[in-house]
Coordinates of C-alpha atoms in Angstrom, one line a residue:
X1061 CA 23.3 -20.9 11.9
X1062 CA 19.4 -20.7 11.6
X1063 CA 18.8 -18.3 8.8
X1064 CA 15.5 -15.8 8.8
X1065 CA 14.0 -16.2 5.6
X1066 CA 10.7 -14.2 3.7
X1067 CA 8.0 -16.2 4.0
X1068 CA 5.3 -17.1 1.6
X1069 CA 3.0 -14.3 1.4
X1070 CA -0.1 -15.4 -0.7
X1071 CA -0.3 -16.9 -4.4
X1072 CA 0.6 -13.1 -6.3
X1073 CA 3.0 -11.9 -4.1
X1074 CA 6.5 -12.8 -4.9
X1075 CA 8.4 -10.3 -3.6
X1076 CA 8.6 -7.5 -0.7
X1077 CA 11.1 -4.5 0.3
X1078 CA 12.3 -4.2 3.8
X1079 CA 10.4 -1.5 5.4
X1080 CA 11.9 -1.7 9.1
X1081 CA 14.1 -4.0 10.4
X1082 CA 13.0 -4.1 13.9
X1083 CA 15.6 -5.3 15.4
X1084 CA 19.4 -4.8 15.4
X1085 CA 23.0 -6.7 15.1
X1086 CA 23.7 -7.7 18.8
X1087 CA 19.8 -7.9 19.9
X1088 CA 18.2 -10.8 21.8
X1089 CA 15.4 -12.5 19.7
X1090 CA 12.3 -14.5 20.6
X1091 CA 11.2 -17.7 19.1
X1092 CA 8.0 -15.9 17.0
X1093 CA 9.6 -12.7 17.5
X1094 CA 8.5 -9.8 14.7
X1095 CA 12.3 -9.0 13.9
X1096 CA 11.4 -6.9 10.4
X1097 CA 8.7 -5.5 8.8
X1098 CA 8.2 -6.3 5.0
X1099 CA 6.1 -3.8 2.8
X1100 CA 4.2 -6.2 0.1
X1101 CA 2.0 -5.0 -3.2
X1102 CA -1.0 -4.7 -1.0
X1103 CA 0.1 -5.1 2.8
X1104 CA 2.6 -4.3 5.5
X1105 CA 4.0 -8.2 6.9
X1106 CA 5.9 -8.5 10.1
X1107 CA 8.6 -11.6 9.6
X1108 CA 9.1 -13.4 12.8
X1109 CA 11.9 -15.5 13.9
X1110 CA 11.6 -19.1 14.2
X1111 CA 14.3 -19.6 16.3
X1112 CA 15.5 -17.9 19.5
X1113 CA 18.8 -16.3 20.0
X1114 CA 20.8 -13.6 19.0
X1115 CA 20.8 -11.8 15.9
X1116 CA 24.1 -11.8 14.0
X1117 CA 23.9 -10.5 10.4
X1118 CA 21.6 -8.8 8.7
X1119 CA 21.6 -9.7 5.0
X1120 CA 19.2 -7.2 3.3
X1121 CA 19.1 -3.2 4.3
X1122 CA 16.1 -0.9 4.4
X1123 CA 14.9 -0.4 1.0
X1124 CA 16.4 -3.7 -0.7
X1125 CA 14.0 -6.0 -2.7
X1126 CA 13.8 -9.6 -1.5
X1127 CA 12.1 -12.4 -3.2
X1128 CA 10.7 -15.5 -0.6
X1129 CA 12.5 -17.8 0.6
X1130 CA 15.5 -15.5 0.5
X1131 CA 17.1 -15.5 3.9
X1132 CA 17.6 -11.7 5.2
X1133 CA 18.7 -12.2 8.7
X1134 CA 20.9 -14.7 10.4
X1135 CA 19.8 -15.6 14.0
X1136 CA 22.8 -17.1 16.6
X1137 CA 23.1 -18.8 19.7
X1138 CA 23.6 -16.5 23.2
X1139 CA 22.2 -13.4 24.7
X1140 CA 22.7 -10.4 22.9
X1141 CA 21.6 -6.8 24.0
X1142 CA 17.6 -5.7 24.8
X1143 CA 17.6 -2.9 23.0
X1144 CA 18.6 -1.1 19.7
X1145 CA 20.2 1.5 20.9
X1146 CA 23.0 -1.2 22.9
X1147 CA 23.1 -3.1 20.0
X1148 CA 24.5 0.2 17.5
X1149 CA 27.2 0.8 20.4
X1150 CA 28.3 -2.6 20.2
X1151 CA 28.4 -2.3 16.4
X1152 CA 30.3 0.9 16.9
X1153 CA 32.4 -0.5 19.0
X1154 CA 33.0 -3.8 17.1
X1155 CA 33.9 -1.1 14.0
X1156 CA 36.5 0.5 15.3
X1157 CA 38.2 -2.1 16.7
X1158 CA 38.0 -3.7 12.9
X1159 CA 39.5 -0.4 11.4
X1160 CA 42.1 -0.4 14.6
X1161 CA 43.6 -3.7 13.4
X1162 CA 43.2 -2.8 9.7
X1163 CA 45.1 0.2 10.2
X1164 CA 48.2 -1.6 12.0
X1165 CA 48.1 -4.4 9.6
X1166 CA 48.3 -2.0 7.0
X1167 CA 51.5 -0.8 7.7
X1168 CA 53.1 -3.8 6.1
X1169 CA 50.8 -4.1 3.1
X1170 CA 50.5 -2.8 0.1
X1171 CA 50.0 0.9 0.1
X1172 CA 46.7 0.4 -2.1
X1173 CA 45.2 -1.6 1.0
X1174 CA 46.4 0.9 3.3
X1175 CA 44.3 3.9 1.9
X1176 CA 41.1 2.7 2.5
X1177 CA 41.6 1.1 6.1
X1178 CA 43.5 4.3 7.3
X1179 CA 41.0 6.2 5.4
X1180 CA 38.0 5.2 7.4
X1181 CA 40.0 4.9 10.7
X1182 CA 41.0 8.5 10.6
X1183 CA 37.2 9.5 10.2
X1184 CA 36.5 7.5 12.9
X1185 CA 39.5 9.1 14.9
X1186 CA 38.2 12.5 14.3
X1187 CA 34.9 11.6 15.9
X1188 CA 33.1 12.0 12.9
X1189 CA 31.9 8.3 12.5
X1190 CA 29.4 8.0 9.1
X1191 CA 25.9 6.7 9.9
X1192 CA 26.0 3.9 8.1
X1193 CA 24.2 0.3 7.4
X1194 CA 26.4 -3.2 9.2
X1195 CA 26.3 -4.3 5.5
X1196 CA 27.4 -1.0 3.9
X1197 CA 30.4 -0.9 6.5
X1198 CA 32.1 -4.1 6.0
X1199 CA 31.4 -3.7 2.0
X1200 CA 33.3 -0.1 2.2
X1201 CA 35.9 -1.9 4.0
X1202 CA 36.4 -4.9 1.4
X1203 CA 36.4 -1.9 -1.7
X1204 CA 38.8 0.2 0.4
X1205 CA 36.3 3.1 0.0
X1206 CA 36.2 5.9 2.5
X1207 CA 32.5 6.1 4.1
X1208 CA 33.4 9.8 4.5
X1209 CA 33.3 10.3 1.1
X1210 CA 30.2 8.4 0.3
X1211 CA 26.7 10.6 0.0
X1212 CA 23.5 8.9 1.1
X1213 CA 20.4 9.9 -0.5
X1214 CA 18.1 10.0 2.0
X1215 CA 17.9 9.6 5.8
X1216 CA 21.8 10.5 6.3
X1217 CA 22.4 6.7 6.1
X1218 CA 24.5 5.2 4.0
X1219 CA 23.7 1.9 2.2
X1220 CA 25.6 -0.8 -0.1
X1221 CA 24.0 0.9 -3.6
X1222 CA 25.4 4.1 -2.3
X1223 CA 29.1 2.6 -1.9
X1224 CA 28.9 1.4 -5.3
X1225 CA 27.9 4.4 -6.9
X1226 CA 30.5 6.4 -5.6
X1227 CA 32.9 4.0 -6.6
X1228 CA 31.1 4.3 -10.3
X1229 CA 31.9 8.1 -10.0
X1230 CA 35.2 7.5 -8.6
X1231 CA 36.2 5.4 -11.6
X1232 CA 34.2 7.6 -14.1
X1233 CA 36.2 11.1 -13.2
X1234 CA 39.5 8.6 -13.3
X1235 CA 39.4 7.5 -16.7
X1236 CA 37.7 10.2 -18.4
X1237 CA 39.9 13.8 -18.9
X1238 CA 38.7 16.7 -17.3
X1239 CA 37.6 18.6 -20.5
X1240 CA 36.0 15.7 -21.7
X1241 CA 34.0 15.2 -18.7
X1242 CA 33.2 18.6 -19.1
X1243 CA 31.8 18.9 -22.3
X1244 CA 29.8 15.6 -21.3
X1245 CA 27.8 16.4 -18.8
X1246 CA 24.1 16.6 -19.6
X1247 CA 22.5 20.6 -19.5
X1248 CA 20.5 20.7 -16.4
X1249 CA 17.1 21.7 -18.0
X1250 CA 15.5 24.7 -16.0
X1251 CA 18.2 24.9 -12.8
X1252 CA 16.0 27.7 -11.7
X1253 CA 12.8 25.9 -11.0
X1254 CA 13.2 23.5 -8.1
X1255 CA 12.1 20.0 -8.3
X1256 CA 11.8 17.0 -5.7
X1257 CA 12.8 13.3 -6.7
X1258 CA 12.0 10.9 -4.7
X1259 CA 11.9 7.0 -5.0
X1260 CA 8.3 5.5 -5.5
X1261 CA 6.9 3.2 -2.6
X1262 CA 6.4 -0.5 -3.9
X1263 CA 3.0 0.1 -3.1
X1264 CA 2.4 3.1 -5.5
X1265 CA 4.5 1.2 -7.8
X1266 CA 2.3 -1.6 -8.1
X1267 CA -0.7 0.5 -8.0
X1268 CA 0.4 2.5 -11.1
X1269 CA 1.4 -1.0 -12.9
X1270 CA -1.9 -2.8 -11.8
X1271 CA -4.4 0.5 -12.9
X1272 CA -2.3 0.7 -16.4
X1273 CA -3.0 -3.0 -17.3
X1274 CA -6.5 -2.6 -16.4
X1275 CA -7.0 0.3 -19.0
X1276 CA -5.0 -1.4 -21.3
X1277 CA -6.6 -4.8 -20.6
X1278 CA -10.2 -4.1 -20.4
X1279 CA -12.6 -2.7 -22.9
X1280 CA -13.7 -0.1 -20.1
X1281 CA -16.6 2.6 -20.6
X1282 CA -18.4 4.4 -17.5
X1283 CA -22.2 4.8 -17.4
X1284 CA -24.1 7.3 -15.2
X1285 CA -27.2 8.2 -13.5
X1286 CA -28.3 10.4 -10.2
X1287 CA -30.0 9.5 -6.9
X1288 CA -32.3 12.0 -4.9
X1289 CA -31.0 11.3 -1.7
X1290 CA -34.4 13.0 -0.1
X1291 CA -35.9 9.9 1.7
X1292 CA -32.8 7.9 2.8
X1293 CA -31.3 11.2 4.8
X1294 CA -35.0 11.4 6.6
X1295 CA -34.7 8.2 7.5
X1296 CA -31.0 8.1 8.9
X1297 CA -31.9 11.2 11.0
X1298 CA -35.2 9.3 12.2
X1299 CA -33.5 6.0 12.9
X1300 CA -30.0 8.0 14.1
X1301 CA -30.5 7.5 17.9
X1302 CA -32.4 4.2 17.8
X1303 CA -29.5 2.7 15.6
X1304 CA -26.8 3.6 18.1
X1305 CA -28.3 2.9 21.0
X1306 CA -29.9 -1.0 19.8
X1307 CA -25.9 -1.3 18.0
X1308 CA -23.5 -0.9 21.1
X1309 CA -22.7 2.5 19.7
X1310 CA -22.6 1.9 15.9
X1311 CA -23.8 4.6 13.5
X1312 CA -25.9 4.4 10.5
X1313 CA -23.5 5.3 7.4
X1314 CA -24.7 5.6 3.8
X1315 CA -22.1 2.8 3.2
X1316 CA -24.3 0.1 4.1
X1317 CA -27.5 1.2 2.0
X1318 CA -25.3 1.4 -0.8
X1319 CA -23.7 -1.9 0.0
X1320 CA -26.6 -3.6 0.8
X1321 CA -27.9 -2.1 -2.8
X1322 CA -25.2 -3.1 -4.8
X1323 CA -25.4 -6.9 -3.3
X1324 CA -29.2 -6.4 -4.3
X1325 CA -28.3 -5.4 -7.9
X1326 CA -25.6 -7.7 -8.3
X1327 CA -28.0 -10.3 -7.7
X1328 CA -30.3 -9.2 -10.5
X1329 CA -27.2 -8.6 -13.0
X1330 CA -24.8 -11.8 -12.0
X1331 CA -22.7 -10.2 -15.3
X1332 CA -21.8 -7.6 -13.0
X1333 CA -20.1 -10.1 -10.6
X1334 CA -18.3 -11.8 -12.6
X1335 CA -14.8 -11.5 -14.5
X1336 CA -12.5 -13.2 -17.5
X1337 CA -10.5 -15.8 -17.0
X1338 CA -8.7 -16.7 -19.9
X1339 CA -11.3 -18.4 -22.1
X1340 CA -13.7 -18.3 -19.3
X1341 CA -16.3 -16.4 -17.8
X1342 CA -16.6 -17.0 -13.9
X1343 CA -20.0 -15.5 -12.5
X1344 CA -19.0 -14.9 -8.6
X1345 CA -21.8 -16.3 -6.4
X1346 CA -20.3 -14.5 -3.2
X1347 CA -21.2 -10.9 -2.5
X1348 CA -17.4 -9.9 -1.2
X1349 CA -17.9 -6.1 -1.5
X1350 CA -14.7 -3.8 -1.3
X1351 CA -14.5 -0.6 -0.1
X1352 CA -11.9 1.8 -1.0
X1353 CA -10.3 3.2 2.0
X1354 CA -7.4 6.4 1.9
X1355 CA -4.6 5.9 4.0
X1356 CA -1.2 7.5 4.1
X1357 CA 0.3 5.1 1.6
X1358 CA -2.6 5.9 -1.0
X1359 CA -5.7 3.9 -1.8
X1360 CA -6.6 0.5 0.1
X1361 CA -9.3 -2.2 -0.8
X1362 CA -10.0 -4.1 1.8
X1363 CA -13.2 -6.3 1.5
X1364 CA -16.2 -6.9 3.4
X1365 CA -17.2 -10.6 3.3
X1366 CA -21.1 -12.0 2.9
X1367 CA -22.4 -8.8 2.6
X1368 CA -25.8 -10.7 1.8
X1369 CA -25.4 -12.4 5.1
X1370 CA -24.8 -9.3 6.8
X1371 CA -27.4 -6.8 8.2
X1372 CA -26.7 -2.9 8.2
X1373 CA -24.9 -2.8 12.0
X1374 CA -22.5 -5.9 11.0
X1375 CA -21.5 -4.3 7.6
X1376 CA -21.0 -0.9 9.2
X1377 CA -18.9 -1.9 12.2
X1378 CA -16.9 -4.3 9.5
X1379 CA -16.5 -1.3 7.2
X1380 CA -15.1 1.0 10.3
X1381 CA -13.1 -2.1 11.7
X1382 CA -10.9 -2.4 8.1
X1383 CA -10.9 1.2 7.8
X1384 CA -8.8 1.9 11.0
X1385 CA -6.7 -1.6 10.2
X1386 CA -5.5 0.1 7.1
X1387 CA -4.4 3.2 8.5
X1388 CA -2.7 1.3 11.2
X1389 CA -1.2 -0.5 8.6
X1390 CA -2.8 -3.8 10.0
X1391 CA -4.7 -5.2 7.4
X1392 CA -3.6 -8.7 6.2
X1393 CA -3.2 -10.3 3.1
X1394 CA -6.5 -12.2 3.7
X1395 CA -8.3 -8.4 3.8
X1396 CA -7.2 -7.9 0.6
X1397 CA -8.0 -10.4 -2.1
X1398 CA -10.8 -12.5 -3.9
X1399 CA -13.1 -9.9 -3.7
X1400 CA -16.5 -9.9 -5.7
X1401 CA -17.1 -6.0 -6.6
X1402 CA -15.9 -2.4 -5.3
X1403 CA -17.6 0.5 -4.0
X1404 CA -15.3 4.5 -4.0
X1405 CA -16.4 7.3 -2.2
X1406 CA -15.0 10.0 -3.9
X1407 CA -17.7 12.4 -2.6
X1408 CA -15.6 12.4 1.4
X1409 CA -13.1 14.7 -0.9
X1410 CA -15.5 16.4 -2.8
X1411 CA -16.0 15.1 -5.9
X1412 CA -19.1 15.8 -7.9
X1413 CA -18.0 13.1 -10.8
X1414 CA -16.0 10.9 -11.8
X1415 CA -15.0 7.2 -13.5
X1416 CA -13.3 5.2 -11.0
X1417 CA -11.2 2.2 -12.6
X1418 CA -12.0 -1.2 -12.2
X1419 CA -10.3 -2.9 -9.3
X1420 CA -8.3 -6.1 -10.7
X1421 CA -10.0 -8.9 -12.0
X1422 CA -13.1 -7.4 -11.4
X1423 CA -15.6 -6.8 -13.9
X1424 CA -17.1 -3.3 -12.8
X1425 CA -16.6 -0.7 -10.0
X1426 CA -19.4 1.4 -8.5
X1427 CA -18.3 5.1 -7.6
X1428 CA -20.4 7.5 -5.3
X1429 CA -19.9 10.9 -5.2
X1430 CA -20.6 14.6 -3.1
X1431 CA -24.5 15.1 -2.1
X1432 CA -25.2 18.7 -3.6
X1433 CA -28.4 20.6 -3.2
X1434 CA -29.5 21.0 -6.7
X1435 CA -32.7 22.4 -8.3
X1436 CA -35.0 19.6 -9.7
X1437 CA -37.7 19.1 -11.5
X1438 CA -40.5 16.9 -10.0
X1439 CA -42.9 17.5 -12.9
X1440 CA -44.1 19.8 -15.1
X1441 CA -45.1 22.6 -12.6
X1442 CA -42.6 22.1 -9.7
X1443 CA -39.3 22.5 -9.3
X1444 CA -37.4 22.2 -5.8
X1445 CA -34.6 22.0 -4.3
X1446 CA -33.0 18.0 -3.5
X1447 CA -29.7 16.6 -2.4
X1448 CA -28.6 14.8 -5.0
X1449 CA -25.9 12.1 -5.7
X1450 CA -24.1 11.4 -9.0
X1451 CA -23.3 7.8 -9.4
X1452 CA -20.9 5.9 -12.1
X1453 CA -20.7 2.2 -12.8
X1454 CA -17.2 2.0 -14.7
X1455 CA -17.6 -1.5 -16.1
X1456 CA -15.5 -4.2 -18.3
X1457 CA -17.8 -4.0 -22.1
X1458 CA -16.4 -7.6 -22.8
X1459 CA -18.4 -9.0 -19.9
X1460 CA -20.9 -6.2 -19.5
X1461 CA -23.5 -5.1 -21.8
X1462 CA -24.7 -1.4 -21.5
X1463 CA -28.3 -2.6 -21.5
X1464 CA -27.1 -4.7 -17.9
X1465 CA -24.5 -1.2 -16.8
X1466 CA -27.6 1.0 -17.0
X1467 CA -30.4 -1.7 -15.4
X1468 CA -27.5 -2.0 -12.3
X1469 CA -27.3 1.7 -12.0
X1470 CA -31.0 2.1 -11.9
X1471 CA -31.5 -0.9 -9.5
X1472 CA -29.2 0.7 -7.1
X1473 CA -30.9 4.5 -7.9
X1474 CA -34.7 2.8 -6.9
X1475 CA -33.2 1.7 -3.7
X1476 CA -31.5 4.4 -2.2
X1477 CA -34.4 6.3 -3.5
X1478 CA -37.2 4.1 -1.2
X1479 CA -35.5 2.4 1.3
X1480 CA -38.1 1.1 3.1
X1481 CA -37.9 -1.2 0.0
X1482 CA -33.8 -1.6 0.8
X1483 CA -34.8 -3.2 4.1
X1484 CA -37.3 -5.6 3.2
X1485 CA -34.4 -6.5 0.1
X1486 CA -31.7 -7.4 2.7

């Protein structure tokens, strides 16, 4: 039968977890069908079907790691069922008519096949059938383990790791006394205080992994300097209405002045664009700017291509369109790699400073932060009061000198600061 198998991905992923299979044992399936979704390092992937049919195993449950090219799903010949829902009855069905047959067989087996057939028929008797996986099922069946007895540890569903670690505790409390057993078990440490654990996401995961090598890769130092945000606010509210209505409704953000800055600087300080490969220095001459984007899952980067070919309108409808892709969970793999430099906003939560860490490969990361209404000095007699902006370049010192970390910073502080001079740069 045709098997389903994990695609390739893209050149560093290897690997996903099964987020949602999408559809069930029994269920009719479409030649290009979506039939599971697969969470990756960066993005969510739906795995279609490249045959039609009827799906008749599945071979990986919700939560399980699989590598590609490993098959997860078997798809049959026929029509199965059009929904879910038709498909768990017929499971249900097909279950107890399994345990029915096991339990008359049993009567002339051995009594050690017996207990685990009549075990899990007598649940199902009672009406009190266990939620579990296909999978999990038949492998409770073939350890003659009673699903009953079996405690899932999330969801109320019961998968193949949780069978076997029952049966680790069923064989741990036989071979070891009680007293033993007693004087073995580990002190809970403060029982009083209550705690939640919880299995990281693959995402979060690979986020922690990725931002640990980075510090421990990269000789990373963080420079900073201030912009007056004065003149490019009077000239967002002045150019508000005109933008919109010339732009089919797109709004003037800040993120395109400091996009179109950073492409300006990065052109004066290539350093900045570049990154380490192994012996060699590769000096990016692309302007693929990321922009950090929250979501549910935690942090995206999804990138922004030819930013120097791009005017203010483009980059801000391209920045809004990959913003609501990644909290739909629709970005793709192409969204999300061979990017040039990064820009964080960690001023939309409120932050007055901080140093952002490098994105990947990358050499250096530009972080903006909350506008605050601060008192400053204009010269020796005046003092008034300006929105201002902390900025930080965080920055790889084995590429990037400080002398080039403080001329970028400064390049991008003159911009914002006259933008008439922004325009006639882009």
């Amino acid at each position: 039968m045709p098997e389903v198998k994990v695609p390739e991905l893209a050149e560093s992923i290897t690997e996903g977890t099964i987020a949602e299979w999408l559809k069930q044992v029994g269920d009719s399936v479409d030649k290009g069908e979506a039939i599971v979704e697969l969470e990756t390092d960066k993005v969510n992937v739906e795995v279609v079907s490249e045959e039609a049919g009827v799906l008749q195993e599945l071979l990986a449950d919700e939560g399980d790691t699989v590598e590609v090219g490993q098959a997860i799903a078997v798809v049959g010949e026929g029509s199965g069922n059009n929904t879910s829902e038709s498909s768990t009855k017929q499971e249900d069905t097909k279950a107890t008519d399994n345990s029915n047959k096991e339990q008359q067989s049993s009567e002339s087996s051995e009594s050690s096949e017996s207990t685990g057939s009549k075990s899990e028929a007598s649940s199902q008797d009672n009406g009190q059938r266990v939620n579990a996986t296909p999978s999990a099922r038949k492998y409770a069946r073939e350890k003659g383990i009673d699903l009953s007895e079996v405690s899932p540890s999330s969801n109320d569903v019961v998968r193949k790791s949780h069978v076997d670690q029952s049966q680790k505790q069923s064989n741990t409390q036989q071979s070891q006394p009680a007293a033993k057993e007693e004087t073995k078990k580990p002190a809970q440490q403060n029982p009083s205080k209550p705690v939640i654990r919880e299995k990281m996401s693959r995402r979060k995961k690979t986020a922690a992994k990725k931002l640990l090598e980075v510090s421990n890769n990269t000789a990373m130092l963080t420079t900073f300097n201030e912009i007056d945000m004065t003149n490019v606010m009077d000239l967002r509210k002045r150019k508000k209405e005109q933008f919109i209505k010339d732009h089919d409704g797109t709004k003037l953000g800040f993120m395109s002045f400091f996009t179109k800055a950073a492409v300006a600087a990065l052109k004066k300080y290539p350093e900045v664009n570049a990154e380490i490969d192994g012996d060699d220095m590769i000096t990016k001459q692309y302007y693929d700017i990321g922009v950090a984007v929250s979501t549910e899952d935690g942090l995206l980067v999804p990138f922004v291509r030819d930013c120097d070919k791009k005017n203010f309108a483009e980059i801000e409808d391209e920045i809004g369109n990959l913003a609501k892709k990644a909290r739909d969970k629709k970005l793709g793999l192409d969204d999300m790699v061979n990017g040039s430099f990064t820009i964080t906003n960690g001023g939309i939560f409120g932050s007055m400073m901080s140093t952002p860490i490098i994105n990947g490969s990358q050499a250096a990361i530009l972080g903006m932060h909350s506008i605050i209404t601060r008192p400053i000095a204009i010269d020796a007699d005046t003092i008034e009061n300006r929105p201002m902006m902390y900025i930080a370049l965080s920055y790889d010192h084995r590429i990037i000198d400080g002398k080039e970390a403080v001329g970028f910073l400064k390049t991008i502080k003159e911009l914002i600061e006259n933008p008439e001079d922004l325009l006639l740069e882009s």
